[in-house]
Structures are given as C-alpha cells and as structure tokens.
Amino acid sequence: MSKYHLDYLGQLESEAIHIMREVAGQFERPALLFSGGKDSITLVHLALKAFRPGKFPFPLVHIDTGHNFPEALNFRDDLVKKIGEKLIVRKVEDTIKEKNLTEQQGKFASRNALQTYTLLDIIEEFKFDALIGGARRDEEKARAKERIFSVRDEFGQWNPKLQRPELWNTYNGKIHKGENVRAFPISNWTELDVWNYIRSEKIELPSIYFSHEREVLEHEGQLVAVSEYIKLAESDIILKRKVRYRTVGDMTCTAAVESNATGIDEIINEIIATKTSERGETRIDDKVSEAAMEDRKKSGYF
C-alpha cells in the first residue's frame, strides 16, 4: 500500500476520532449504535482509539429486529465482552407487542421500518441526545444529504431542507429540549475506504462477510438467504451458492453476492471492479421506491 494511501486513511481516521470526541464533549447522553456489522465494528475500533485507556463515554445500543444474521449477533456479543463496554439491546418484537403494530406481510416481510418505533422509544427511555451511527455518503443518495451532525426534531423526524452548515470541521451540537442529533463519524468514507482501513488495522469481522456456502432463493436477480423468516412456497427452488455479504441487515431484505473471496484483498478487488453501490446491490427494502430511504429517515429511521 502506498504512503499516500496510508496518509489518506490516516486523515479519515483523524477526522472520525475528532467527530467522536466532539460528540462526547458536546452532548450529555450520547450512544453508539452497534449491530455487529462492518461499519459499526469500525466505529467501535475508532472509539477505542479515541478514548482508551478510559472507558467509552457512551453505551453501545442495538435495535434488534429479531431477523438478524446469527453470525453478526454472535460477533456483537463476543466483541462487547472482549472490550468490556456496556451494550443496551431493545427488541422490535417487544415494541410490536406493546404498541400493537402491524407487521409487513409477504415472502420477504421486513421489520426495518418498525425499527423506528423502537429507536425513538430507547431515545426517550435513556434521554439520549446524540446517536453515533455508521452511515456513509456512498451508501444511498438520501444519506448523502446528511450533515455529520444531523439534527432530528422532538418527534425524531429529519428535514433535509433544514440543515446546519459545517465549515472548517466545526460541528454545532446545540439543540432544543427533545431534539437529538445523529452523528456520522465515517460520513466521508466509502465502502472501499472501510475495507482498506479494516485491512490496515487488522480488524476482525463476522464470517458472513467472507465467501461461504449458503442456501438461497433467487428473487429479481438477488440471492436471499433461506431462513425461518422467509415464507417459502412449494414452487420455490432452493439453491446452494458460494456467497458473501456486503452489508448486514434483516435476513429478509438483505441479499448476498456470489463470490469466492475468502480474504480481504480479494474482497477489495471485487469492490474496485463492481459498478453497483453496496445498498443498491443488496438491500431489497431500498427498491420500494426512488425515495424509500429518504421517506424512512424523515419519519425517524436512522
């Protein structure tokens, strides 16, 4: 790897650490959203650099849809145990029962939209005034509109037309009572940046990110894992394919990509060669409409 590339990753790392420390300094009750996916694992690694040898000035929070990949959940629990930090888990299934919510129907019914209710409840429960997340600008065009400190109103809603300027790396965390901020330390990173950083820092990841054999269904050109959450029809043909995952969400709406890449160098080469964005290739729920993500974000989705 070239010296320039190392300097570039170092600049991204320094910016992300600066943002995390700004969150810790400006807010009274921040939290870091941690799912066991590669972006949130990268955030935890950055937090270790930002705050060790002290403890994190915030807990880790996971909104568990109940449809997660077991590999990601196992990794989540192992990492939390290893670093000795606090993890708060709230389950969407409990929110569905408490609020009598209606779940999505169909073969690939997702709870992604219902996560918003659980997220807003946990913000209210712990009075969080800032949530750190792993969104990146290259993931999806609605996320490219976000500021690094993105303000949500007292109802958790986001207004893309009402955002604050962030000149010279100056972040304004002043909010009114009831409002909160979503902070994105790796907002200026790309998927390729994350993988190069993971390689450079030798960060461990769940096995799901590397090529493995899995039973899948082909749906509109995408390979969706067969699981207890998928409603199989008699006519469905179950395939065995060597796949890996570019992103980890609900098993019901996250597609795999065919791949023989068992190492990080091979994955990086595949990402360089692909012309499709991470979410564009693998997230079924983002294909509902052109504005699917933006509509969810306006209502409180992360």
Coordinates of C-alpha atoms in Angstrom, one line a residue:
M1 CA 0.0 0.0 0.0
S2 CA 1.4 3.4 -1.0
K3 CA 2.4 6.1 1.5
Y4 CA -0.2 8.4 0.1
H5 CA -2.9 5.8 0.7
L6 CA -1.8 5.3 4.3
D7 CA -1.9 9.1 4.8
Y8 CA -5.4 9.2 3.3
L9 CA -6.7 6.6 5.7
G10 CA -4.9 8.4 8.5
Q11 CA -6.7 11.6 7.6
L12 CA -10.1 9.8 7.6
E13 CA -9.3 8.2 10.9
S14 CA -8.3 11.5 12.5
E15 CA -11.5 13.2 11.3
A16 CA -13.6 10.3 12.6
I17 CA -11.9 10.4 16.0
H18 CA -12.3 14.2 16.1
I19 CA -16.0 13.8 15.5
M20 CA -16.4 11.2 18.2
R21 CA -14.6 13.4 20.7
E22 CA -16.9 16.3 19.7
V23 CA -19.9 14.2 20.4
A24 CA -18.5 13.2 23.8
G25 CA -17.7 16.9 24.5
Q26 CA -20.9 18.5 23.3
F27 CA -23.6 16.1 24.4
E28 CA -24.7 14.9 27.8
R29 CA -26.1 11.4 26.9
P30 CA -24.7 10.1 23.6
A31 CA -24.8 6.5 22.5
L32 CA -23.2 4.5 19.7
L33 CA -25.4 2.3 17.5
F34 CA -23.8 -1.1 17.2
S35 CA -25.2 -4.0 15.1
G36 CA -22.2 -6.3 14.6
G37 CA -21.8 -5.1 11.0
K38 CA -18.6 -3.9 9.5
D39 CA -19.3 -0.2 9.7
S40 CA -20.3 -0.3 13.4
I41 CA -17.4 -2.5 14.1
T42 CA -15.2 0.1 12.5
L43 CA -16.8 2.7 14.7
V44 CA -16.0 0.7 17.8
H45 CA -12.4 0.4 16.7
L46 CA -12.3 4.2 16.2
A47 CA -13.8 4.7 19.7
L48 CA -11.1 2.5 21.2
K49 CA -8.5 4.8 19.6
A50 CA -10.4 7.9 20.7
F51 CA -11.0 7.1 24.3
R52 CA -8.7 4.3 25.6
P53 CA -7.3 3.7 28.2
G54 CA -10.5 5.2 29.6
K55 CA -14.0 3.7 29.2
F56 CA -16.3 4.9 26.4
P57 CA -18.2 8.0 27.3
F58 CA -21.3 6.3 25.9
P59 CA -23.0 2.9 25.8
L60 CA -23.4 0.7 22.7
V61 CA -27.0 0.3 21.6
H62 CA -28.5 -2.3 19.3
I63 CA -32.1 -2.2 17.9
D64 CA -32.7 -5.9 17.4
T65 CA -35.3 -6.7 14.7
G66 CA -35.3 -10.4 15.5
H67 CA -34.4 -11.1 11.9
N68 CA -30.7 -10.7 12.3
F69 CA -28.0 -12.9 10.9
P70 CA -26.8 -15.1 13.8
E71 CA -23.1 -14.6 12.8
A72 CA -23.5 -10.8 13.3
L73 CA -25.2 -11.2 16.7
N74 CA -22.6 -13.7 18.0
F75 CA -19.8 -11.4 16.9
R76 CA -21.6 -8.4 18.5
D77 CA -21.7 -10.2 21.9
D78 CA -18.1 -11.6 21.7
L79 CA -16.7 -8.1 20.9
V80 CA -18.6 -6.4 23.7
K81 CA -17.4 -9.0 26.1
K82 CA -13.8 -8.5 24.9
I83 CA -13.7 -4.7 25.2
G84 CA -15.8 -4.6 28.4
E85 CA -18.2 -1.9 27.4
K86 CA -21.9 -1.6 28.1
L87 CA -24.4 -2.9 25.5
I88 CA -28.1 -2.0 25.6
V89 CA -30.4 -4.1 23.4
R90 CA -34.0 -3.4 22.7
K91 CA -36.1 -5.7 20.6
V92 CA -38.5 -4.6 17.8
E93 CA -40.7 -7.6 18.6
D94 CA -41.4 -6.2 22.1
T95 CA -42.3 -2.9 20.5
I96 CA -44.7 -4.6 18.1
K97 CA -46.5 -6.2 21.1
E98 CA -46.5 -3.1 23.3
K99 CA -47.8 -0.8 20.5
N100 CA -49.9 -3.4 18.7
L101 CA -48.0 -2.5 15.4
T102 CA -48.9 -4.2 12.1
E103 CA -46.0 -6.1 10.6
Q104 CA -45.2 -6.1 6.9
Q105 CA -46.6 -9.1 5.0
G106 CA -45.3 -11.1 2.2
K107 CA -42.5 -13.5 1.3
F108 CA -39.7 -11.1 2.4
A109 CA -41.5 -9.3 5.2
S110 CA -39.1 -6.9 6.9
R111 CA -39.2 -5.1 10.3
N112 CA -36.8 -2.4 9.1
A113 CA -39.5 0.3 9.1
L114 CA -40.7 -0.7 12.6
Q115 CA -37.2 -0.2 14.0
T116 CA -38.0 3.5 14.1
Y117 CA -40.6 3.0 16.9
T118 CA -38.0 1.0 19.0
L119 CA -35.3 3.6 18.3
L120 CA -37.5 6.5 19.3
D121 CA -38.6 4.6 22.5
I122 CA -35.0 4.0 23.5
I123 CA -34.1 7.6 22.9
E124 CA -36.9 8.6 25.3
E125 CA -36.1 5.8 27.8
F126 CA -32.5 6.9 28.2
K127 CA -32.9 10.6 27.2
F128 CA -30.2 10.2 24.6
D129 CA -29.3 13.5 22.9
A130 CA -26.9 12.1 20.3
L131 CA -26.6 8.8 18.5
I132 CA -23.4 7.8 16.6
G133 CA -24.0 5.8 13.5
G134 CA -22.0 4.3 10.7
A135 CA -23.8 5.8 7.7
R136 CA -21.6 6.7 4.7
R137 CA -22.3 9.1 1.9
D138 CA -21.8 6.5 -0.8
E139 CA -24.4 4.0 0.6
E140 CA -27.6 5.7 -0.6
K141 CA -28.4 9.1 -2.1
A142 CA -30.6 10.1 0.9
R143 CA -27.7 9.5 3.2
A144 CA -25.5 11.7 1.0
K145 CA -27.8 14.7 2.0
E146 CA -26.9 14.3 5.7
R147 CA -24.7 16.6 7.7
I148 CA -22.2 15.0 10.0
F149 CA -24.2 16.4 12.9
S150 CA -27.8 15.8 11.6
V151 CA -30.5 17.2 13.8
R152 CA -33.8 15.4 14.5
D153 CA -36.8 17.2 15.9
E154 CA -38.7 16.2 19.1
F155 CA -40.6 13.6 17.0
G156 CA -37.4 12.1 15.7
Q157 CA -38.0 13.5 12.2
W158 CA -35.4 14.7 9.8
N159 CA -35.8 17.7 7.5
P160 CA -33.3 17.5 4.6
K161 CA -34.0 21.2 3.7
L162 CA -33.3 22.4 7.2
Q163 CA -29.6 21.6 8.0
R164 CA -26.7 23.4 9.5
P165 CA -23.5 24.4 7.7
E166 CA -20.4 22.6 8.8
L167 CA -17.5 24.8 7.7
W168 CA -13.8 24.1 8.7
N169 CA -14.8 20.9 10.6
T170 CA -16.9 22.9 13.0
Y171 CA -19.9 21.0 14.3
N172 CA -22.8 22.7 16.0
G173 CA -24.4 20.4 18.6
K174 CA -26.7 22.9 20.2
I175 CA -30.3 21.6 20.3
H176 CA -33.6 22.4 21.9
K177 CA -35.1 20.2 24.5
G178 CA -36.5 17.0 23.0
E179 CA -34.3 17.2 19.9
N180 CA -31.4 14.9 19.2
V181 CA -28.5 14.6 16.8
R182 CA -27.4 11.7 14.6
A183 CA -23.7 11.9 14.3
F184 CA -21.8 10.2 11.4
P185 CA -18.0 9.9 12.0
I186 CA -17.4 7.9 8.8
S187 CA -19.7 10.0 6.7
N188 CA -16.8 10.9 4.3
W189 CA -15.7 7.3 3.9
T190 CA -16.6 5.0 1.1
E191 CA -17.2 1.2 1.2
L192 CA -13.7 0.8 -0.2
D193 CA -12.2 3.1 2.4
V194 CA -13.8 1.0 5.2
W195 CA -12.3 -2.2 3.7
N196 CA -8.9 -0.6 3.3
Y197 CA -9.0 0.6 6.9
I198 CA -10.1 -2.9 8.1
R199 CA -7.1 -4.4 6.2
S200 CA -4.7 -1.7 7.5
E201 CA -5.9 -2.1 11.2
K202 CA -6.3 -5.9 11.0
I203 CA -9.9 -5.6 12.3
E204 CA -11.7 -8.8 12.8
L205 CA -15.1 -9.3 11.2
P206 CA -18.0 -11.8 11.3
S207 CA -17.5 -14.7 8.9
I208 CA -20.6 -13.7 6.9
Y209 CA -18.5 -11.1 5.1
F210 CA -16.3 -13.8 3.5
S211 CA -17.3 -16.4 0.9
H212 CA -19.2 -19.3 2.3
E213 CA -21.8 -21.8 1.0
R214 CA -25.4 -20.9 1.9
E215 CA -28.9 -21.9 0.8
V216 CA -30.5 -19.0 -1.1
L217 CA -33.5 -18.1 -3.2
E218 CA -33.2 -16.0 -6.3
H219 CA -35.5 -13.0 -6.2
E220 CA -35.5 -10.4 -9.0
G221 CA -31.8 -11.2 -9.7
Q222 CA -30.8 -11.1 -6.0
L223 CA -29.8 -14.0 -3.7
V224 CA -31.7 -14.0 -0.4
A225 CA -30.8 -16.4 2.4
V226 CA -33.2 -19.1 3.2
S227 CA -34.3 -18.7 6.8
E228 CA -37.2 -19.2 9.2
Y229 CA -38.2 -15.6 8.4
I230 CA -38.8 -16.3 4.7
K231 CA -42.2 -17.6 3.6
L232 CA -41.3 -20.4 1.2
A233 CA -43.7 -21.5 -1.5
E234 CA -43.9 -25.0 -2.9
S235 CA -42.7 -23.7 -6.2
D236 CA -39.5 -22.1 -4.7
I237 CA -36.3 -23.6 -5.8
I238 CA -33.6 -23.5 -3.1
L239 CA -30.1 -23.1 -4.5
K240 CA -26.7 -23.6 -2.9
R241 CA -24.3 -20.9 -3.8
K242 CA -20.9 -19.6 -2.6
V243 CA -21.7 -16.1 -1.4
R244 CA -20.6 -13.2 0.9
Y245 CA -22.4 -10.2 2.2
R246 CA -21.5 -6.6 1.5
T247 CA -23.8 -5.3 4.3
V248 CA -25.7 -6.9 7.1
G249 CA -29.4 -6.1 7.8
D250 CA -32.5 -8.1 8.2
M251 CA -32.2 -11.6 6.7
T252 CA -35.5 -10.9 5.0
C253 CA -34.3 -7.9 3.0
T254 CA -30.5 -8.3 2.6
A255 CA -29.2 -10.1 -0.4
A256 CA -25.9 -11.8 -0.8
V257 CA -23.5 -11.6 -3.7
E258 CA -21.9 -14.6 -5.4
S259 CA -18.2 -14.6 -4.5
N260 CA -15.2 -16.8 -4.0
A261 CA -13.5 -14.1 -1.9
T262 CA -12.2 -15.6 1.3
G263 CA -9.8 -12.8 2.2
I264 CA -9.8 -9.0 2.5
D265 CA -7.6 -8.5 -0.5
E266 CA -9.9 -10.4 -2.7
I267 CA -12.9 -8.5 -1.4
I268 CA -11.2 -5.2 -2.1
N269 CA -10.5 -6.3 -5.6
E270 CA -14.2 -7.2 -6.1
I271 CA -15.4 -3.8 -4.7
I272 CA -13.0 -2.0 -7.1
A273 CA -14.4 -3.9 -10.0
T274 CA -18.1 -3.5 -9.2
K275 CA -20.2 -0.7 -10.5
T276 CA -23.1 -1.1 -8.1
S277 CA -23.4 0.5 -4.7
E278 CA -23.5 -1.6 -1.6
R279 CA -27.1 -0.9 -0.7
G280 CA -28.1 -0.8 -4.4
E281 CA -26.9 -4.3 -4.9
T282 CA -28.0 -5.9 -1.7
R283 CA -30.9 -4.2 0.0
I284 CA -34.4 -5.2 -1.2
D285 CA -36.2 -2.7 1.0
D286 CA -34.4 0.3 -0.7
K287 CA -36.0 -0.7 -4.0
V288 CA -39.6 0.0 -2.9
S289 CA -39.4 3.5 -4.4
E290 CA -36.8 6.1 -5.5
A291 CA -37.3 7.8 -2.2
A292 CA -37.6 4.8 0.1
M293 CA -34.7 5.6 2.4
E294 CA -35.4 9.3 2.5
D295 CA -39.1 8.7 3.4
R296 CA -38.0 6.4 6.3
K297 CA -35.4 8.9 7.5
K298 CA -37.9 11.7 7.6
S299 CA -40.0 9.6 10.0
G300 CA -37.2 8.9 12.3
Y301 CA -35.3 5.9 10.8
F302 CA -31.5 6.1 11.3

